[in-house]
Structure formats: C-alpha cells, structure tokens
Amino acid sequence: MSGHTSTWHLAFTKLRFFTRIRRFLQIKSHVKQHEPCDLSYNKAKAADASDQEGQKEEEMVVLQRSVKKLHFGSCEEKDVAAKDIKRLASESLVWRKLMAELGVVPPLVAMVGSEVVARRRLAVEALIELANGTYTNKALIMDAGILSKLPESIGDLEEETMHDFAQLMLSLSFLANSQFHVNSSIIIPLVISVLEADSSLETKESCLGTLYNLSNMLDNANTLASDKVLNILLGLASIKQTSEKALATLGNLVVTSMGRKTLESNPMVAKSLIEIMTWDDKPRSQELSAYVLMILAHQSSVQRLKMANAGIVPVLLQVSLLSSPLAQKRAMRLLQWFKEERQTRMRPHSGPQTQKFSAGSPVNQRDVIEGKKIMKNMVKQSLYKNMESMARRANGDEGSSKLKYLVISSSSKSLPY
C-alpha cells in the first residue's frame, strides 16, 4: 500500500511540475510583441528580435530540463542542472523568481549538505545567484533549512569554497534588515572561523558585511559583544581595506549595554581608535572612529582619562581642522568635553556630566584631578608642536585662517572648542 502511495505521489508531483511549465509557456506565447507595419522597418532589428525570441525559447527548454533533473535526476544530472540554473539565474531577476516558483531551492539546499565538495560548491554558487536581489528567494533558502546544511566550520576549507560560503552567508544576512528572523547562533561562529583563518581580504570583507548586518539586530549584541569578536574587529579596523565595515559594526555594538561594557574593558580600544583617526586618506574611518570614541567618552571620566593618556587631544585638534565636516564636528564635540572636564564645569546636554554620572561609570575624584593635570601638560607641550605640521598640510586660505584663529585664541589654559 505504501509503495502504491509513493508512486501516486511521484506521478502527482510530476504532473504539477509540468502543469506549471505549460502555464508559463502559454503566458509567454500570449505576450508576443507586434511590430507596426512600416516600409522603413529595419529588417536587421526584426531578425535580431527573432534571434532573441529563439534564444529565450531555448533557455526555457534548458530550464524545464534542469528543474526536472533537480527533482527527479541522478546525482550527476543534478550537478549539470545546478550549473544551468546558476547560469540562468545570473542573467535576470525574472529568471531567478521563476526558478524559485518552480521549486528549485529545496533540492539545491539539500545538495549543500553533500559530502562531495564539487557538488556542494555548485549548489552554493547557484543559491548565491538565486538570492541576488530578492528577499523572497533569500527567505525561501532559509525556510528550506540552509543553516542545518552548513558545515560546523568553514575556516579549514580551501579558499574558493570558503569564499563561496562567506558570500552566501552575506547574502542571507541581509534578511536581518527586514522582519525575517535570522538565527545568528549558527552563522556568527562560522563567520568568526573564516576571519580567524588565513583567508583573503575579499573573503574577510564578506564576513565583515555579515557581522555588520547581524549587528543591526539588538538580539545579536550578546553573541557579538565578546572579547574574541572585539579583538578580531579591532584588528580588521586597523587595516585600511577593511576598516569601515569593522568600525561600523563596533558603532552598532557600542550603543548596547553589553557592547559598551566589553569595549570599555578592553585596554586596546582607545589606542586603536585614536590611531585610526590619524588616517587623513580615510575620512569615513575617521568619522566612525570618532563616533565610537564619543559614545565611550560620554559621561565616563575613566574613559576620557584613558583617551587623554593615549594622546587623543593633539589628534582631535588635527581632525577638527583637516578632516571631513562630520569628523570635524565630532572632534570638536570631544574637544569641548575635554575642555569642560578640565574646567570642572557642566553644561546641560553638552557631554560629560561632572555632577551626575550614569550607572557603570563611577567617578574617582583623584583620577579626575590627575586627568586635568595630564591634559594641561599635554596641551601645553603638544599644541604648538603640532601647529607647524598642520599648517603645512592645510589647503587653501580657509584652512590657513582657521589655523591662524586657533593660534591666536588658544592658550595653555583653554582649548578652542
């Protein structure tokens, strides 16, 4: 009885599949374009249109054959079908949506779990193409159980295979920007295994993109805000090719309580971010680094003292003159907070609070006094020392006038902003 039921189910599945194909072909035949009758009609264009129509019909035949092989073919036939689907999916969004409607996603996801490396790569490459530009196909891939088919670690795979998996995870991670729930407990460890491995910068950039997308979800903060992940992000932030995505991820983490706590406890954060702010050729990195430092410095005298000891004041002076408008604005805000720290004054909503402090940021008056002395000496020793180098790098009259005003209005007792 069970054998009869299985045979009937297979026949029904085939019938439904070919009914879909027939319906699609009928729709295509009814949407033929009719050219107007014109004696000057370009015969070459007519021939070209005819060739394109013939090519589309051939591709439809290939699609029918590929979908059939994916559902009912042998392993070798499925490999050939995956190649054809990858090629067709790369041509247009229309093909990608059609193939998803014809049910190619589940068998391709099943192939990802294959022990044959070549077959697994073919399936991953085809899924990357199918997911390109459509949230619906990404959701179908997730619903088909792709996370259960991923290997436990991909950091020990060959570079090309590792890159393919990184690309697939990046594509699927964009679902985090929608209402679709993404189980990051599987994806994040795989991404970390690639970032720890000897992978290419291009592969690392894909992994950083995945972490950034996942960091947009607050639920992932606890998983991402670990010392291990933080050290990896800081290391990649110090590489100019990967700095922006790493810093953007840190910017998402620092606004969460767990992320900020992890950043505050790491002794390398202030030094690394201040160093990045000296990159004149990377204004976006300067802006992101200044943003993270602002969040850490706000209402925390301990963090401001760490930054002062790391030499932030001269760097802020340089950025406030020579960087992008946004970086200048953030640098000036930080300088204002350091100025208020030294003067033990408080302004509403302007930065550090010397009378009230948030939980988790205890005030040590001795540290504050010591910090004032350190900053006073730093400003006195470094301000004029840096003026000459900044003057050489400033371009145009506007930069020169700013510098002149800074020299005239500054003294060893107060900062200009």
Coordinates of C-alpha atoms in Angstrom, one line a residue:
M1 CA 0.0 0.0 0.0
S2 CA 2.8 2.4 0.9
G3 CA 4.6 1.7 -2.4
H4 CA 1.4 2.5 -4.3
T5 CA 1.0 5.7 -2.4
S6 CA 4.6 6.7 -3.1
T7 CA 4.2 6.0 -6.9
W8 CA 1.0 8.0 -6.9
H9 CA 2.7 11.0 -5.1
L10 CA 5.6 11.0 -7.6
A11 CA 3.2 11.0 -10.5
F12 CA 1.2 13.8 -9.0
T13 CA 4.4 15.8 -8.4
K14 CA 5.5 15.4 -12.0
L15 CA 2.1 16.4 -13.2
R16 CA 2.0 19.5 -11.1
F17 CA 5.6 20.4 -12.3
F18 CA 4.8 20.1 -16.0
T19 CA 1.5 22.0 -15.5
R20 CA 3.4 24.9 -14.1
I21 CA 5.8 24.8 -17.1
R22 CA 2.9 24.6 -19.6
R23 CA 1.1 27.5 -18.0
F24 CA 4.3 29.7 -18.1
L25 CA 4.8 28.9 -21.8
Q26 CA 1.2 29.8 -22.6
I27 CA 1.6 33.1 -20.8
K28 CA 4.8 33.8 -22.8
S29 CA 3.1 33.0 -26.1
H30 CA 0.3 35.5 -25.4
V31 CA 2.7 38.3 -24.7
K32 CA 4.4 38.4 -28.1
Q33 CA 5.2 41.9 -29.4
H34 CA 3.7 43.0 -32.7
E35 CA 5.8 45.4 -34.7
P36 CA 3.9 48.2 -36.7
C37 CA 3.7 47.9 -40.5
D38 CA 6.2 50.3 -41.8
L39 CA 8.0 50.2 -45.2
S40 CA 11.1 51.6 -43.5
Y41 CA 11.1 49.0 -40.8
N42 CA 14.6 47.8 -40.0
K43 CA 14.9 44.2 -41.1
A44 CA 18.1 43.8 -39.1
K45 CA 16.3 44.7 -35.9
A46 CA 13.5 42.3 -36.8
A47 CA 16.0 39.5 -37.3
D48 CA 17.7 40.3 -34.0
A49 CA 14.4 40.3 -32.2
S50 CA 13.6 36.9 -33.8
D51 CA 17.0 35.6 -32.6
Q52 CA 16.3 36.8 -29.1
E53 CA 12.9 35.1 -29.1
G54 CA 14.5 31.9 -30.3
Q55 CA 17.2 32.1 -27.6
K56 CA 14.5 32.6 -24.9
E57 CA 12.7 29.5 -26.1
E58 CA 15.9 27.5 -26.0
E59 CA 16.6 28.8 -22.4
M60 CA 13.0 27.7 -21.5
V61 CA 13.8 24.2 -22.7
V62 CA 17.0 24.2 -20.7
L63 CA 15.1 25.4 -17.6
Q64 CA 12.5 22.7 -18.0
R65 CA 15.1 20.1 -18.3
S66 CA 17.2 21.5 -15.4
V67 CA 14.2 21.7 -13.0
K68 CA 13.2 18.1 -13.9
K69 CA 16.7 16.8 -13.3
L70 CA 16.9 18.6 -9.9
H71 CA 13.7 17.0 -8.7
F72 CA 14.0 13.5 -10.3
G73 CA 17.5 13.1 -11.7
S74 CA 20.6 11.2 -10.5
C75 CA 23.4 12.9 -8.6
E76 CA 25.4 13.6 -11.8
E77 CA 22.3 15.0 -13.5
K78 CA 21.7 17.3 -10.6
D79 CA 25.2 18.6 -10.9
V80 CA 24.5 19.5 -14.5
A81 CA 21.2 21.1 -13.6
A82 CA 22.8 23.2 -10.9
K83 CA 25.3 24.6 -13.4
D84 CA 22.5 25.6 -15.8
I85 CA 20.4 27.1 -13.0
K86 CA 23.4 29.1 -11.8
R87 CA 23.9 30.5 -15.4
L88 CA 20.3 31.3 -16.0
A89 CA 19.9 32.9 -12.5
S90 CA 22.8 35.2 -13.2
E91 CA 21.0 36.6 -16.3
S92 CA 18.0 38.4 -14.8
L93 CA 15.8 38.8 -11.8
V94 CA 12.8 37.4 -13.8
W95 CA 14.6 34.0 -14.2
R96 CA 15.5 33.9 -10.5
K97 CA 11.9 34.5 -9.4
L98 CA 10.6 32.0 -11.9
M99 CA 13.0 29.2 -10.8
A100 CA 12.1 29.8 -7.2
E101 CA 8.5 29.4 -8.0
L102 CA 9.3 26.1 -9.8
G103 CA 10.8 24.8 -6.6
V104 CA 14.5 24.6 -7.3
V105 CA 15.5 25.9 -3.9
P106 CA 14.8 22.9 -1.7
P107 CA 16.9 20.4 -3.8
L108 CA 19.7 22.9 -4.1
V109 CA 19.7 23.3 -0.3
A110 CA 19.8 19.6 0.1
M111 CA 22.9 19.4 -2.2
V112 CA 24.7 21.8 0.1
G113 CA 24.8 19.0 2.7
S114 CA 26.6 16.7 0.2
E115 CA 30.0 15.2 1.2
V116 CA 31.1 15.7 -2.4
V117 CA 33.0 19.1 -2.4
A118 CA 32.4 19.9 -6.1
R119 CA 28.6 19.2 -5.8
R120 CA 28.4 21.3 -2.6
R121 CA 30.2 24.2 -4.3
L122 CA 27.8 24.1 -7.3
A123 CA 24.8 24.2 -5.0
V124 CA 26.2 27.1 -3.0
E125 CA 27.1 29.1 -6.2
A126 CA 23.6 28.5 -7.6
L127 CA 21.9 29.6 -4.4
I128 CA 24.1 32.8 -4.3
E129 CA 22.8 33.7 -7.8
L130 CA 19.2 32.9 -6.9
A131 CA 19.3 35.0 -3.7
N132 CA 20.7 38.0 -5.6
G133 CA 18.3 41.0 -5.4
T134 CA 15.3 39.3 -3.9
Y135 CA 14.3 39.0 -0.3
T136 CA 11.7 36.4 -1.2
N137 CA 14.3 33.9 -2.5
K138 CA 16.6 34.6 0.5
A139 CA 13.6 33.7 2.8
L140 CA 12.9 30.6 0.8
I141 CA 16.5 29.4 1.2
M142 CA 16.3 30.0 4.9
D143 CA 13.0 28.2 5.1
A144 CA 14.4 25.3 3.2
G145 CA 16.8 24.7 6.1
I146 CA 20.1 26.0 4.8
L147 CA 21.6 26.6 8.2
S148 CA 21.3 22.9 9.1
K149 CA 23.2 22.1 5.9
L150 CA 26.2 24.3 6.6
P151 CA 29.4 22.6 7.9
E152 CA 30.4 23.1 11.5
S153 CA 33.4 25.0 10.5
I154 CA 34.4 26.6 7.2
G155 CA 37.7 28.1 8.3
D156 CA 39.6 24.9 7.3
L157 CA 38.2 24.7 3.8
E158 CA 40.1 25.7 0.7
E159 CA 40.0 29.5 -0.1
E160 CA 37.5 29.3 -3.0
T161 CA 35.0 27.2 -1.1
M162 CA 35.4 29.4 2.0
H163 CA 34.8 32.4 -0.2
D164 CA 31.6 30.9 -1.6
F165 CA 30.2 30.1 1.8
A166 CA 31.1 33.6 3.0
Q167 CA 29.2 35.1 0.0
L168 CA 26.1 33.0 0.7
M169 CA 26.1 34.0 4.4
L170 CA 26.5 37.6 3.5
S171 CA 23.5 37.4 1.1
L172 CA 21.3 35.7 3.6
S173 CA 22.3 38.1 6.4
F174 CA 20.6 41.0 4.6
L175 CA 17.3 39.4 5.9
A176 CA 18.3 40.9 9.3
N177 CA 17.3 44.3 7.8
S178 CA 13.8 43.0 7.3
Q179 CA 11.2 41.5 9.6
F180 CA 12.6 38.0 8.9
H181 CA 14.2 36.3 11.9
V182 CA 17.7 35.1 11.3
N183 CA 19.2 32.6 13.7
S184 CA 22.7 34.1 14.2
S185 CA 23.9 31.4 16.6
I186 CA 25.0 29.3 13.7
I187 CA 26.1 32.0 11.3
I188 CA 28.3 34.0 13.7
P189 CA 30.7 31.1 14.7
L190 CA 31.1 30.2 11.0
V191 CA 32.0 33.8 10.1
I192 CA 34.4 34.0 13.0
S193 CA 36.1 30.8 11.9
V194 CA 36.7 32.4 8.5
L195 CA 38.0 35.7 10.0
E196 CA 40.5 33.7 12.1
A197 CA 41.7 31.6 9.2
D198 CA 44.2 32.6 6.6
S199 CA 41.5 33.9 4.2
S200 CA 41.8 36.6 1.5
L201 CA 40.8 40.2 2.2
E202 CA 37.8 39.8 -0.1
T203 CA 36.5 36.9 1.9
K204 CA 37.1 38.8 5.1
E205 CA 35.1 41.7 3.7
S206 CA 32.2 39.4 3.0
C207 CA 32.3 38.1 6.6
L208 CA 32.5 41.7 8.0
G209 CA 29.4 42.6 6.0
T210 CA 27.6 39.6 7.5
L211 CA 28.6 40.7 11.1
Y212 CA 27.5 44.3 10.3
N213 CA 24.1 43.2 9.1
L214 CA 23.6 41.0 12.1
S215 CA 24.8 43.7 14.5
N216 CA 21.8 45.8 13.3
M217 CA 19.6 43.4 15.4
L218 CA 19.8 44.1 19.1
D219 CA 19.2 40.4 19.9
N220 CA 22.6 39.6 18.5
A221 CA 24.5 42.0 20.8
N222 CA 25.2 39.4 23.4
T223 CA 26.7 37.0 20.9
L224 CA 28.8 39.6 19.1
A225 CA 29.9 41.5 22.2
S226 CA 32.6 39.1 23.3
D227 CA 36.3 39.7 23.8
K228 CA 37.1 37.3 20.9
V229 CA 34.9 39.1 18.4
L230 CA 36.0 42.5 19.6
N231 CA 39.7 41.7 19.2
I232 CA 39.0 40.5 15.6
L233 CA 37.1 43.6 14.8
L234 CA 39.8 45.9 16.2
G235 CA 42.4 44.0 14.2
L236 CA 40.4 44.4 11.0
A237 CA 39.6 48.1 11.8
S238 CA 43.4 48.7 11.8
I239 CA 43.6 47.6 8.2
K240 CA 42.6 50.3 5.8
Q241 CA 40.9 48.0 3.3
T242 CA 38.6 46.5 6.0
S243 CA 38.4 49.4 8.5
E244 CA 35.0 50.9 7.6
K245 CA 32.9 47.7 7.9
A246 CA 34.7 46.8 11.2
L247 CA 34.2 50.2 12.7
A248 CA 30.6 50.4 11.6
T249 CA 30.0 47.1 13.4
L250 CA 31.7 48.5 16.5
G251 CA 29.4 51.5 16.2
N252 CA 26.4 49.3 16.4
L253 CA 27.7 47.4 19.3
V254 CA 28.9 50.3 21.4
V255 CA 25.3 51.6 21.8
T256 CA 24.2 48.4 23.5
S257 CA 25.0 47.9 27.2
M258 CA 26.8 44.6 26.7
G259 CA 28.8 46.0 23.7
R260 CA 29.8 49.2 25.6
K261 CA 30.9 47.2 28.6
T262 CA 33.1 45.0 26.5
L263 CA 34.7 47.9 24.7
E264 CA 35.3 49.8 28.0
S265 CA 37.1 46.9 29.5
N266 CA 39.5 46.4 26.5
P267 CA 42.8 48.3 27.0
M268 CA 43.5 48.5 23.3
V269 CA 40.3 50.2 22.2
A270 CA 41.3 53.8 22.8
K271 CA 44.8 53.5 21.3
S272 CA 43.5 51.7 18.2
L273 CA 40.7 54.1 17.5
I274 CA 42.9 57.2 18.1
E275 CA 45.4 55.8 15.6
I276 CA 42.7 55.3 13.0
M277 CA 41.7 59.0 13.5
T278 CA 45.1 60.0 12.1
W279 CA 44.3 58.4 8.7
D280 CA 43.9 61.5 6.5
D281 CA 43.2 59.5 3.4
K282 CA 40.3 57.6 5.1
P283 CA 37.7 60.3 6.2
R284 CA 34.9 57.7 6.7
S285 CA 37.1 55.7 9.1
Q286 CA 37.9 58.9 11.0
E287 CA 34.2 59.6 11.3
L288 CA 33.3 56.2 12.5
S289 CA 36.2 56.0 15.0
A290 CA 35.3 59.4 16.4
Y291 CA 31.7 58.2 16.8
V292 CA 32.7 55.2 18.9
L293 CA 35.0 57.4 21.0
M294 CA 32.2 59.8 21.6
I295 CA 29.9 57.1 22.9
L296 CA 32.6 55.8 25.2
A297 CA 33.7 59.2 26.4
H298 CA 30.2 60.4 27.2
Q299 CA 29.6 60.5 31.0
S300 CA 32.7 58.5 31.8
S301 CA 35.7 60.2 33.3
V302 CA 37.6 56.9 33.3
Q303 CA 37.3 56.5 29.6
R304 CA 38.2 60.1 29.0
L305 CA 41.3 59.7 31.1
K306 CA 42.3 56.6 29.1
M307 CA 41.9 58.6 25.9
A308 CA 43.9 61.5 27.3
N309 CA 46.7 59.2 28.3
A310 CA 46.7 57.7 24.7
G311 CA 47.2 61.2 23.2
I312 CA 43.8 62.0 21.9
V313 CA 43.9 65.8 22.3
P314 CA 46.5 66.6 19.5
V315 CA 44.8 64.1 17.2
L316 CA 41.4 65.8 17.8
L317 CA 43.0 69.2 17.1
Q318 CA 44.3 67.9 13.8
V319 CA 41.0 66.2 12.8
S320 CA 39.0 69.3 13.7
L321 CA 41.0 71.3 11.1
L322 CA 41.7 68.9 8.3
S323 CA 39.1 66.1 8.1
S324 CA 35.6 65.8 6.7
P325 CA 32.8 68.1 8.0
L326 CA 31.3 65.2 10.1
A327 CA 34.6 64.2 11.5
Q328 CA 35.4 67.8 12.4
K329 CA 32.1 68.2 14.1
R330 CA 32.7 65.1 16.2
A331 CA 36.2 66.0 17.0
M332 CA 35.1 69.5 18.2
R333 CA 32.5 67.9 20.4
L334 CA 35.1 65.7 22.0
L335 CA 37.4 68.6 22.5
Q336 CA 34.6 70.5 24.2
W337 CA 34.1 67.7 26.6
F338 CA 37.8 67.6 27.5
K339 CA 37.7 71.3 28.0
E340 CA 34.8 71.0 30.3
E341 CA 36.5 68.2 32.1
R342 CA 39.4 70.4 32.8
Q343 CA 37.3 73.3 33.9
T344 CA 35.1 71.1 36.1
R345 CA 32.1 72.8 34.5
M346 CA 28.8 71.2 33.4
R347 CA 26.5 72.3 30.6
P348 CA 23.1 70.7 30.0
H349 CA 23.1 68.1 27.2
S350 CA 26.6 69.1 26.1
G351 CA 28.6 66.0 27.0
P352 CA 30.3 64.8 30.2
Q353 CA 28.4 65.4 33.5
T354 CA 30.7 66.3 36.4
Q355 CA 27.8 66.2 38.9
K356 CA 25.8 63.2 37.7
F357 CA 27.2 60.1 36.3
S358 CA 25.4 57.1 34.7
A359 CA 25.5 53.6 36.3
G360 CA 28.5 51.6 35.5
S361 CA 30.8 54.7 35.2
P362 CA 32.0 55.5 38.7
V363 CA 33.8 58.7 39.3
N364 CA 37.2 58.8 41.1
Q365 CA 38.0 62.4 42.0
R366 CA 41.6 61.7 42.3
D367 CA 41.6 60.3 38.7
V368 CA 39.7 63.5 37.5
I369 CA 42.3 65.8 39.1
E370 CA 45.2 63.7 37.7
G371 CA 43.5 63.7 34.3
K372 CA 43.3 67.5 34.4
K373 CA 47.0 67.8 35.1
I374 CA 47.8 65.4 32.4
M375 CA 45.7 67.2 29.8
K376 CA 47.0 70.6 30.8
N377 CA 50.6 69.4 30.3
M378 CA 49.7 67.6 27.0
V379 CA 48.1 70.7 25.6
K380 CA 50.9 73.0 26.6
Q381 CA 53.6 70.6 25.2
S382 CA 51.8 69.4 22.0
L383 CA 49.6 72.3 20.8
Y384 CA 52.3 74.4 19.2
K385 CA 54.4 71.4 18.3
N386 CA 51.6 70.2 16.0
M387 CA 50.7 73.6 14.6
E388 CA 53.6 73.7 12.2
S389 CA 52.9 70.2 10.7
M390 CA 49.1 71.0 10.4
A391 CA 49.9 74.3 8.7
R392 CA 51.9 72.5 6.0
R393 CA 49.0 70.1 5.4
A394 CA 46.2 72.6 5.4
N395 CA 45.0 73.5 1.9
G396 CA 43.7 76.9 0.9
D397 CA 43.0 80.2 2.6
E398 CA 40.2 78.8 4.7
G399 CA 42.4 76.2 6.4
S400 CA 45.1 78.9 7.0
S401 CA 42.6 81.3 8.5
K402 CA 41.3 78.5 10.8
L403 CA 44.8 77.8 11.9
K404 CA 45.6 81.4 12.5
Y405 CA 42.5 81.8 14.6
L406 CA 43.4 78.7 16.6
V407 CA 46.9 80.0 17.3
I408 CA 45.7 83.4 18.4
S409 CA 42.7 82.3 20.5
S410 CA 44.4 79.3 22.2
S411 CA 46.4 79.3 25.4
S412 CA 47.8 76.7 27.8
K413 CA 44.7 77.1 29.9
S414 CA 41.8 76.6 27.4
L415 CA 41.1 74.7 24.2
P416 CA 39.4 76.4 21.3
Y417 CA 36.4 74.2 21.3

